[in-house]
mmCIF file of N, CA and C in Angstrom:
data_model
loop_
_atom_site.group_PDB
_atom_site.id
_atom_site.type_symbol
_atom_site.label_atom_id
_atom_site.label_comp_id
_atom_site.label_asym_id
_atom_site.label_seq_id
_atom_site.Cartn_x
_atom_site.Cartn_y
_atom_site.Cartn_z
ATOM 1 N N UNK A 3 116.974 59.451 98.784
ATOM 2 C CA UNK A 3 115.634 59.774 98.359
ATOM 3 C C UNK A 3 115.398 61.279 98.448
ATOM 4 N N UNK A 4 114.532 61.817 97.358
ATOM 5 C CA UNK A 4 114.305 63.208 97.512
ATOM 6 C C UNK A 4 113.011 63.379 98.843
ATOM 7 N N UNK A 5 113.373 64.057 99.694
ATOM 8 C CA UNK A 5 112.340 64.588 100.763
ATOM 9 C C UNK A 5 111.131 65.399 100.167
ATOM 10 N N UNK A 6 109.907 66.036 100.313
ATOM 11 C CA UNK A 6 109.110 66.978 100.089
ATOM 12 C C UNK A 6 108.292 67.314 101.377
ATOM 13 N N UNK A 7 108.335 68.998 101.386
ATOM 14 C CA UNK A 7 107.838 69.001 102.714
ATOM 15 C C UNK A 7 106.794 70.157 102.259
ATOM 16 N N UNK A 8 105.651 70.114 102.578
ATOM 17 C CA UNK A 8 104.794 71.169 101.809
ATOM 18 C C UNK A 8 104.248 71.912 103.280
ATOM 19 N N UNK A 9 103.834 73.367 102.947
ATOM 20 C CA UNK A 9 103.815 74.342 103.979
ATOM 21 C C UNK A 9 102.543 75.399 103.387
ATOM 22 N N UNK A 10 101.974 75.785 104.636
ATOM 23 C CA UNK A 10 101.293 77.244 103.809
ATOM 24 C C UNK A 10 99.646 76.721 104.273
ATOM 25 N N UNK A 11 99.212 75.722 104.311
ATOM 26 C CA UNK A 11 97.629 75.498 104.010
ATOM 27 C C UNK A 11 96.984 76.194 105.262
ATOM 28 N N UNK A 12 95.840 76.151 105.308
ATOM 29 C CA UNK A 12 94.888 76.753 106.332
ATOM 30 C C UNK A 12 93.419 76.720 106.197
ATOM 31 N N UNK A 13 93.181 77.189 106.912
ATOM 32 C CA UNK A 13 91.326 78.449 106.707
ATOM 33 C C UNK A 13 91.473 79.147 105.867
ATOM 34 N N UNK A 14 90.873 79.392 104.996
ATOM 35 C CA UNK A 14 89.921 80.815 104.520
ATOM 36 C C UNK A 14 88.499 80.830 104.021
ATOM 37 N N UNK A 15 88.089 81.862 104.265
ATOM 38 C CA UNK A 15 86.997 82.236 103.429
ATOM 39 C C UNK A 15 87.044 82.165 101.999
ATOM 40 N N UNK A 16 85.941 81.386 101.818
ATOM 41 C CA UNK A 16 85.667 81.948 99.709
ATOM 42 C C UNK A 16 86.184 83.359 99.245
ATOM 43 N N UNK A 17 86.825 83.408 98.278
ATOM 44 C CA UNK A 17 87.464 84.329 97.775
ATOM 45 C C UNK A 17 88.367 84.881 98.154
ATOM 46 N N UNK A 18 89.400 84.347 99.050
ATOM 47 C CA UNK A 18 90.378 84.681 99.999
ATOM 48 C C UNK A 18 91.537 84.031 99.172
ATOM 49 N N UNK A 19 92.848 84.290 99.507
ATOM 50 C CA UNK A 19 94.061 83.274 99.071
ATOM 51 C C UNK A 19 94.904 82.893 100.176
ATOM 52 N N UNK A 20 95.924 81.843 99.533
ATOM 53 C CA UNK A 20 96.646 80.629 100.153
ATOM 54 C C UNK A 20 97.997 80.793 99.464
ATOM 55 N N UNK A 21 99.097 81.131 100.136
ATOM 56 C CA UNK A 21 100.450 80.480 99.063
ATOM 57 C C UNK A 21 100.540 79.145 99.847
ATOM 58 N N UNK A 22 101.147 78.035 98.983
ATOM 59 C CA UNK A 22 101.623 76.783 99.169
ATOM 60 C C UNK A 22 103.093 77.210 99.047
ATOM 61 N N UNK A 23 104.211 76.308 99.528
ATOM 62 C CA UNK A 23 105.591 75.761 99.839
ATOM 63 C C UNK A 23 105.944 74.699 100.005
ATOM 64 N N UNK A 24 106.400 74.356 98.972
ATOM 65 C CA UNK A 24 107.316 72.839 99.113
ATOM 66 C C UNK A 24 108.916 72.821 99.135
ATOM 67 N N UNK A 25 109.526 72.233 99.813
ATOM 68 C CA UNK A 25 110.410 72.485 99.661
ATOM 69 C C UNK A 25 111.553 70.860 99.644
ATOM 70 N N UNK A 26 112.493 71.182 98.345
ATOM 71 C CA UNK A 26 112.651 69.559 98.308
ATOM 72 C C UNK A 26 114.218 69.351 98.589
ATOM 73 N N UNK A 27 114.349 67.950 99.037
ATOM 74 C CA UNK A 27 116.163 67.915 99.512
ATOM 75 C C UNK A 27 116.519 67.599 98.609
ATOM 76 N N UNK A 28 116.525 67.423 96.959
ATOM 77 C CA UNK A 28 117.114 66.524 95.842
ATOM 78 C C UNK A 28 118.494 67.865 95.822
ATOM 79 N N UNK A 29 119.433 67.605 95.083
ATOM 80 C CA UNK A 29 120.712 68.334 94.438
ATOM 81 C C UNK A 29 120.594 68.535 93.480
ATOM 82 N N UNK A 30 119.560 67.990 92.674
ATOM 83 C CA UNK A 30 119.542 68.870 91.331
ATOM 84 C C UNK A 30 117.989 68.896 91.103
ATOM 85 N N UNK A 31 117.409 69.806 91.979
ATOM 86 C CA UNK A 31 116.373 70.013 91.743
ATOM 87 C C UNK A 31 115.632 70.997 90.801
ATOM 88 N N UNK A 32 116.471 71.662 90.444
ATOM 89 C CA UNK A 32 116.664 72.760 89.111
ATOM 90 C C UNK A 32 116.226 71.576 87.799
ATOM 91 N N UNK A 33 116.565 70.352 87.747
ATOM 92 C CA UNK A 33 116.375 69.456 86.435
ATOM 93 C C UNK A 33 115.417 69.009 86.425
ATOM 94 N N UNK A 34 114.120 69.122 88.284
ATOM 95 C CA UNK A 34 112.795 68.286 88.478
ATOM 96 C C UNK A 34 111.976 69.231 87.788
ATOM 97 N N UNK A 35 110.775 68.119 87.618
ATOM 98 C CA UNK A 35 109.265 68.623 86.786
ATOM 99 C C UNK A 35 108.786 68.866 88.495
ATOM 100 N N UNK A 36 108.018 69.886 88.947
ATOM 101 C CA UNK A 36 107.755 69.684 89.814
ATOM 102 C C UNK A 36 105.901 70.000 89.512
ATOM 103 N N UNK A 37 104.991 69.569 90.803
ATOM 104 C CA UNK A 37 103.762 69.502 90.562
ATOM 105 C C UNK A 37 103.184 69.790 92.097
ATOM 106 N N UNK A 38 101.984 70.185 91.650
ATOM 107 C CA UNK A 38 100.896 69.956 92.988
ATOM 108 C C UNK A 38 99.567 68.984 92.509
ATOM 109 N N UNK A 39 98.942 68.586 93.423
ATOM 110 C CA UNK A 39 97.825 68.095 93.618
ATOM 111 C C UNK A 39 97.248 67.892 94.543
ATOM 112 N N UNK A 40 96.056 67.295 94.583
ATOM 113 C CA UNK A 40 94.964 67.550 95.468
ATOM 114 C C UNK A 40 94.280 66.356 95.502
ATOM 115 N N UNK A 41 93.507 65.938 96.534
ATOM 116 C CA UNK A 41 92.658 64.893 96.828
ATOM 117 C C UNK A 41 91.693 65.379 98.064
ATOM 118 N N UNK A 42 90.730 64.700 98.262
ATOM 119 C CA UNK A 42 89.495 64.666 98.741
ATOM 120 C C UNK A 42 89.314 63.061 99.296
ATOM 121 N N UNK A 43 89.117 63.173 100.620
ATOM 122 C CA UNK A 43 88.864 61.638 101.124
ATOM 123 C C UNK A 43 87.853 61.017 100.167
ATOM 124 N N UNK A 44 87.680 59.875 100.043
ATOM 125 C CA UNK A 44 86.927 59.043 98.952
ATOM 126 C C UNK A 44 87.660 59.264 97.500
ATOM 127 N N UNK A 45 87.712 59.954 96.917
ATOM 128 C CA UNK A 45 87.928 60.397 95.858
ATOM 129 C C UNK A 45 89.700 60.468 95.452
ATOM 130 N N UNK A 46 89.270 60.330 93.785
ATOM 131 C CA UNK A 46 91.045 60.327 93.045
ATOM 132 C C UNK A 46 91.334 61.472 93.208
ATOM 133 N N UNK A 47 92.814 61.468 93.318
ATOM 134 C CA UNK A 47 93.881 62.464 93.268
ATOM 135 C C UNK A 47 93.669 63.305 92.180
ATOM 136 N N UNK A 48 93.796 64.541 92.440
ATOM 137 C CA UNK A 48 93.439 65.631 90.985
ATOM 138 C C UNK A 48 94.784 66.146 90.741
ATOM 139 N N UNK A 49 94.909 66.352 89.480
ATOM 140 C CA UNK A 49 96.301 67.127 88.983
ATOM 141 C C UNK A 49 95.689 68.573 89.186
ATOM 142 N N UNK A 50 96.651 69.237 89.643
ATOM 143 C CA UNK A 50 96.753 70.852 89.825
ATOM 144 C C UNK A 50 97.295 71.929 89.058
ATOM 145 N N UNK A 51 98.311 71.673 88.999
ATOM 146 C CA UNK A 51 99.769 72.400 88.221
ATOM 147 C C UNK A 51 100.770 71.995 88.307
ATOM 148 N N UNK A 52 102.105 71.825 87.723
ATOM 149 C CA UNK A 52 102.903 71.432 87.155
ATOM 150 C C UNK A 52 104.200 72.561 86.574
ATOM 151 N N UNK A 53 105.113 72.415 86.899
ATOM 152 C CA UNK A 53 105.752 73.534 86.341
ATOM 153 C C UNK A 53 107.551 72.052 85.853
ATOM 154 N N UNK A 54 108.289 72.860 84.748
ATOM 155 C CA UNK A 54 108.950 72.211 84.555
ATOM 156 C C UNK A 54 110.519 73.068 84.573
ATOM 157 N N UNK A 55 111.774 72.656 84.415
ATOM 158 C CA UNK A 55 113.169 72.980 84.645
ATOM 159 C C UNK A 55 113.287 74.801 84.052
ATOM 160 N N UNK A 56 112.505 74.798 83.038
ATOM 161 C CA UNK A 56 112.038 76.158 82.409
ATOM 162 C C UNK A 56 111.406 76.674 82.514
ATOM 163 N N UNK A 57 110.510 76.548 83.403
ATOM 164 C CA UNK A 57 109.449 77.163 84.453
ATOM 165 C C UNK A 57 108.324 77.309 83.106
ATOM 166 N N UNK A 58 108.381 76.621 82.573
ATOM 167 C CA UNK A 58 106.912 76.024 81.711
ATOM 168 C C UNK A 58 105.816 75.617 82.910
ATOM 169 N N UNK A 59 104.678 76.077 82.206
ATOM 170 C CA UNK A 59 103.719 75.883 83.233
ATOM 171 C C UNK A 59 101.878 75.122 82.616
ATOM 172 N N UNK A 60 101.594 74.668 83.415
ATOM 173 C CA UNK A 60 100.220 73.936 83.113
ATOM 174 C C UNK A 60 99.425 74.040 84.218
ATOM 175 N N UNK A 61 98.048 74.130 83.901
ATOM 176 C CA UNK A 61 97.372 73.839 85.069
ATOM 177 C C UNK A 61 95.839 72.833 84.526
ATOM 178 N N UNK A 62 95.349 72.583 85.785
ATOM 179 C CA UNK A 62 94.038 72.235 85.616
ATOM 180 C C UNK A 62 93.101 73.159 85.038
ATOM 181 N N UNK A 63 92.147 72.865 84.447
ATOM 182 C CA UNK A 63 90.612 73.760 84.100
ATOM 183 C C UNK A 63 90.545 74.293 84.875
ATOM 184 N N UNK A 64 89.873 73.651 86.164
ATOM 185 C CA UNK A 64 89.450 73.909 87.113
ATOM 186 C C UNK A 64 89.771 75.249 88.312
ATOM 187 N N UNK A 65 91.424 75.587 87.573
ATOM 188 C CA UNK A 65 92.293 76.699 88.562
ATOM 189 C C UNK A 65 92.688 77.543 87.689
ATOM 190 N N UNK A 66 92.847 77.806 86.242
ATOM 191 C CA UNK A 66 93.231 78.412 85.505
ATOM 192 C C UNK A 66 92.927 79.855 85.866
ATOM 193 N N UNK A 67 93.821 80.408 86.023
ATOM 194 C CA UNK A 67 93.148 81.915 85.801
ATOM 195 C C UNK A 67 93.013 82.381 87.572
ATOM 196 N N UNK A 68 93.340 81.117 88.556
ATOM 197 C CA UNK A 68 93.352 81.736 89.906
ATOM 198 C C UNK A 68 94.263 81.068 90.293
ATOM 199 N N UNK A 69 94.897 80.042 90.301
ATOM 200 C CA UNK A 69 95.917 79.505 91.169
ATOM 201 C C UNK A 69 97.498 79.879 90.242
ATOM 202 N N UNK A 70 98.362 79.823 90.594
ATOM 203 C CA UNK A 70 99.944 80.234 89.813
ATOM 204 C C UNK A 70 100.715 79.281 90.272
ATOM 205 N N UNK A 71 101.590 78.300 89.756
ATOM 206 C CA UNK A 71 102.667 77.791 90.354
ATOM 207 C C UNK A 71 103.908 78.367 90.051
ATOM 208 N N UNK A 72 105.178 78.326 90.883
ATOM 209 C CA UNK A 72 106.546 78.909 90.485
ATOM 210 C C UNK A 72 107.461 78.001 90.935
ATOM 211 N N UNK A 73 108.500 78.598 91.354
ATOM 212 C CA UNK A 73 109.464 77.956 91.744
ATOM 213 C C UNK A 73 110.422 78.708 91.660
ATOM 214 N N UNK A 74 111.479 78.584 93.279
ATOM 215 C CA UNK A 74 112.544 78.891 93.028
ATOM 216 C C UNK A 74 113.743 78.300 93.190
ATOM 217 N N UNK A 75 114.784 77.745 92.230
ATOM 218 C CA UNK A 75 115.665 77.067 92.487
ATOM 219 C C UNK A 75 117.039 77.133 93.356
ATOM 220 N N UNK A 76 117.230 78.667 93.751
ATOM 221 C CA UNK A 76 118.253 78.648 94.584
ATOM 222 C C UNK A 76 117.624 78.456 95.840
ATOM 223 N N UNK A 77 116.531 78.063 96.381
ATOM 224 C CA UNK A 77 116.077 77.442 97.661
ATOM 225 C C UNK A 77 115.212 76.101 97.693
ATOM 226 N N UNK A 78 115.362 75.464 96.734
ATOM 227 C CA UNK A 78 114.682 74.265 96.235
ATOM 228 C C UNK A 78 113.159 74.692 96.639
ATOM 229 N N UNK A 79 112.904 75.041 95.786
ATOM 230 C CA UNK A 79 111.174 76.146 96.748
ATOM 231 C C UNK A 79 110.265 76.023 95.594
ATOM 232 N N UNK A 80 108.753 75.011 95.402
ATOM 233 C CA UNK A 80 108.435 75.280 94.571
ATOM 234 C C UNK A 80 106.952 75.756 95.149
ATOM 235 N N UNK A 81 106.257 77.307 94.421
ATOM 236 C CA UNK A 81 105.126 77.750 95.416
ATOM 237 C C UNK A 81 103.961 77.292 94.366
ATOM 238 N N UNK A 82 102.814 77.330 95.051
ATOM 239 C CA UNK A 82 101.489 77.684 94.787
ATOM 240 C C UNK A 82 100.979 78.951 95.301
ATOM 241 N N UNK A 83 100.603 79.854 94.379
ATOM 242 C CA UNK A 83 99.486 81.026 94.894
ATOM 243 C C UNK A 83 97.960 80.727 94.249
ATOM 244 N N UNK A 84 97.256 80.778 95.402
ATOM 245 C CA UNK A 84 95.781 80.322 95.109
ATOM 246 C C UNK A 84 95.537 81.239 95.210
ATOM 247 N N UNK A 85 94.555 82.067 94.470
ATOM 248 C CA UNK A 85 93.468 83.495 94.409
ATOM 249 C C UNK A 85 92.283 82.701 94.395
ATOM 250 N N UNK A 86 91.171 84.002 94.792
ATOM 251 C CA UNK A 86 89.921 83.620 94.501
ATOM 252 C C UNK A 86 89.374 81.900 94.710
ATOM 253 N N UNK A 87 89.470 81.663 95.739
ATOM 254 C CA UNK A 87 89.516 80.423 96.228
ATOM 255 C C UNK A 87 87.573 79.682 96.589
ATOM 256 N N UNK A 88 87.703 78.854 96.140
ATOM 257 C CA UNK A 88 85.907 78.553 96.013
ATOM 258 C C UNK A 88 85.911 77.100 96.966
ATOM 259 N N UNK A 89 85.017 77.095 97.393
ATOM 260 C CA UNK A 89 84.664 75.869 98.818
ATOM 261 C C UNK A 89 84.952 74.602 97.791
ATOM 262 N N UNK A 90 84.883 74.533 96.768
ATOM 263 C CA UNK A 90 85.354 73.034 96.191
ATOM 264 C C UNK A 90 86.839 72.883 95.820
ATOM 265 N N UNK A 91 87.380 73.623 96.626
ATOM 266 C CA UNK A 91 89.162 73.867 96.167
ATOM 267 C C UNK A 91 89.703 73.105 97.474
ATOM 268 N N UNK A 92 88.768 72.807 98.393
ATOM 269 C CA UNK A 92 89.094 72.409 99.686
ATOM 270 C C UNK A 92 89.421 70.637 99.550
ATOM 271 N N UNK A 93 90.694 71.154 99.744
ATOM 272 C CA UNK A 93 91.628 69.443 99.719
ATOM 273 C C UNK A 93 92.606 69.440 100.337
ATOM 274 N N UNK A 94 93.249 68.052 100.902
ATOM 275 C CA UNK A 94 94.376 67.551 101.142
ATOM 276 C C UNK A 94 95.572 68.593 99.667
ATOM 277 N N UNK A 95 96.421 69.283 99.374
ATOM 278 C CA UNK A 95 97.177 69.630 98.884
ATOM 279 C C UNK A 95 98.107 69.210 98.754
ATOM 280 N N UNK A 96 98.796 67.626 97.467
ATOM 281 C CA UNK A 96 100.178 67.017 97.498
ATOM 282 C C UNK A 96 101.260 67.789 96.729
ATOM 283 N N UNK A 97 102.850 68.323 96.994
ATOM 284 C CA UNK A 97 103.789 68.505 96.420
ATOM 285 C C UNK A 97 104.550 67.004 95.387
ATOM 286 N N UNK A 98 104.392 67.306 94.347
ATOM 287 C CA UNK A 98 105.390 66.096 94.001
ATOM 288 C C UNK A 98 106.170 66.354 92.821
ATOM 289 N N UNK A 99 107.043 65.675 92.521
ATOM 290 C CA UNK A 99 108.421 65.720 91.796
ATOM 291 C C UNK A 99 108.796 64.449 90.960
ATOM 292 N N UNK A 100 109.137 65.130 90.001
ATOM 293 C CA UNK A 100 109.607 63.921 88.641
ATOM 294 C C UNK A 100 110.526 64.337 88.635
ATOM 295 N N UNK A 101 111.227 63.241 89.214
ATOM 296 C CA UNK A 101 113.233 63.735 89.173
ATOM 297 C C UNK A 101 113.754 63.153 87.834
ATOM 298 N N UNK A 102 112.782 62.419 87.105
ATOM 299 C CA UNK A 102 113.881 62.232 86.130
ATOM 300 C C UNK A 102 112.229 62.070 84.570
ATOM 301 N N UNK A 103 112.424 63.459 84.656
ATOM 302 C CA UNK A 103 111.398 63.630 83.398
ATOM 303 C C UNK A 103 111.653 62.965 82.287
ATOM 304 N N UNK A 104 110.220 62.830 81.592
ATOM 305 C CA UNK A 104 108.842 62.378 81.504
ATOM 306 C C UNK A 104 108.529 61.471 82.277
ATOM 307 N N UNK A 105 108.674 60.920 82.716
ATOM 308 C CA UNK A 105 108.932 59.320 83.498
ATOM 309 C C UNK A 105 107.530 59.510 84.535
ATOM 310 N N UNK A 106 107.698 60.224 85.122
ATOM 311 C CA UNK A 106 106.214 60.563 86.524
ATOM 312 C C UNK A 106 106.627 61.007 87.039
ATOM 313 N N UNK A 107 105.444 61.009 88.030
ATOM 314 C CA UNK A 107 105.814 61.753 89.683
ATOM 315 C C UNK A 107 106.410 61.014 90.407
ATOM 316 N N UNK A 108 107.275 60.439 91.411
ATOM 317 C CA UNK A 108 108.208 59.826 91.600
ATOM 318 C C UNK A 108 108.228 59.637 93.503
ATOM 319 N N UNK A 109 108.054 61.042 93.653
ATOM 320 C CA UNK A 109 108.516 61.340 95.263
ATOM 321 C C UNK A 109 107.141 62.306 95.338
ATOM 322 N N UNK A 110 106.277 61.832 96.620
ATOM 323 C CA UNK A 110 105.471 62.884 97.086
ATOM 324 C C UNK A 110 105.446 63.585 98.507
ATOM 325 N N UNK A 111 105.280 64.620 98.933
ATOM 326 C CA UNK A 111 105.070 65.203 100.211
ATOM 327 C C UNK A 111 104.039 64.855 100.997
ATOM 328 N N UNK A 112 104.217 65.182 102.332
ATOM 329 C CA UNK A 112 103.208 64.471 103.056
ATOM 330 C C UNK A 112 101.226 65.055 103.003
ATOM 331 N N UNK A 113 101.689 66.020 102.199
ATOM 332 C CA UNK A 113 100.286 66.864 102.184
ATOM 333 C C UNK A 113 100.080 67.840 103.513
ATOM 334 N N UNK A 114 99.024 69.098 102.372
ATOM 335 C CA UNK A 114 99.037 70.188 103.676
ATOM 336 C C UNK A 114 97.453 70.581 103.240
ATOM 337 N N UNK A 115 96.477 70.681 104.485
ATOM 338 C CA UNK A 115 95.060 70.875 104.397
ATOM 339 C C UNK A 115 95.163 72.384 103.948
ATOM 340 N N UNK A 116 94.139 72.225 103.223
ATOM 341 C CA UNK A 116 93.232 73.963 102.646
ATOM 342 C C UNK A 116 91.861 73.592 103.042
ATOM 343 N N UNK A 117 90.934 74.321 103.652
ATOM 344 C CA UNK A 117 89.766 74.577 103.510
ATOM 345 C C UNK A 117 89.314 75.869 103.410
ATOM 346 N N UNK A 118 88.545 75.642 102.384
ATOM 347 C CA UNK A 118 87.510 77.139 101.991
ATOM 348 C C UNK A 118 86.171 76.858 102.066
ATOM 349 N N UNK A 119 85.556 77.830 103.528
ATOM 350 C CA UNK A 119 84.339 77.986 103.556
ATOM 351 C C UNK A 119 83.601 78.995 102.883
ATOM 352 N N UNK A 120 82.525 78.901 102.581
ATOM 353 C CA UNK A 120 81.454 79.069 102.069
ATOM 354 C C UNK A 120 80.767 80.536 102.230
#
């Protein structure tokens, strides 16, 4: 099974930033779609960003223009940089991986808290 271990979350203040770190045990993780997301107790899981084998990239509305995803494959490392961070960005933060694209997300990380106060 591919592992995911996500790293980085914390405190900040509104308008402050966050890098995220995931980091995954697959062997060919260079071929995964990899992704983040987010959830909020009560509430569905939100798609975040998404990056793919070509470092194609997508994001939510909601982050466009402040959050970045990357990745680097000689350390199975895929990041989030959050800028400009607003008190409704405050979530549980999931890493996950589509090892065998289009297919889904497949394998998720255990999640890493962000909160942004106000």
């Amino acid at each position: 099974q591919v592992q995911l271990e996500e790293s980085g979350g914390g405190w900040v203040q509104a308008g402050g930033s966050l890098r995220l770190s995931c980091v995954a045990s697959g062997r060919t993780f260079s071929s995964y779609y990899m992704g983040w997301f987010r959830q909020v107790p009560g509430k569905e899981r939100e798609f975040v960003a998404g990056i793919n084998w070509g470092s194609r990239t997508s994001y939510a509305d909601s982050v466009k223009g402040r959050f970045t995803i990357s990745r680097d494959n000689g350390k199975n490392t895929v990041y989030l940089q959050m800028n400009s961070l607003k008190p409704e960005d405050t979530a549980v933060y999931y890493c996950a991986a589509d090892t065998q694209p289009p297919s889904g997300y497949d394998y998720w990380g255990q999640g890493t808290q962000v909160t942004v106060s106000s």
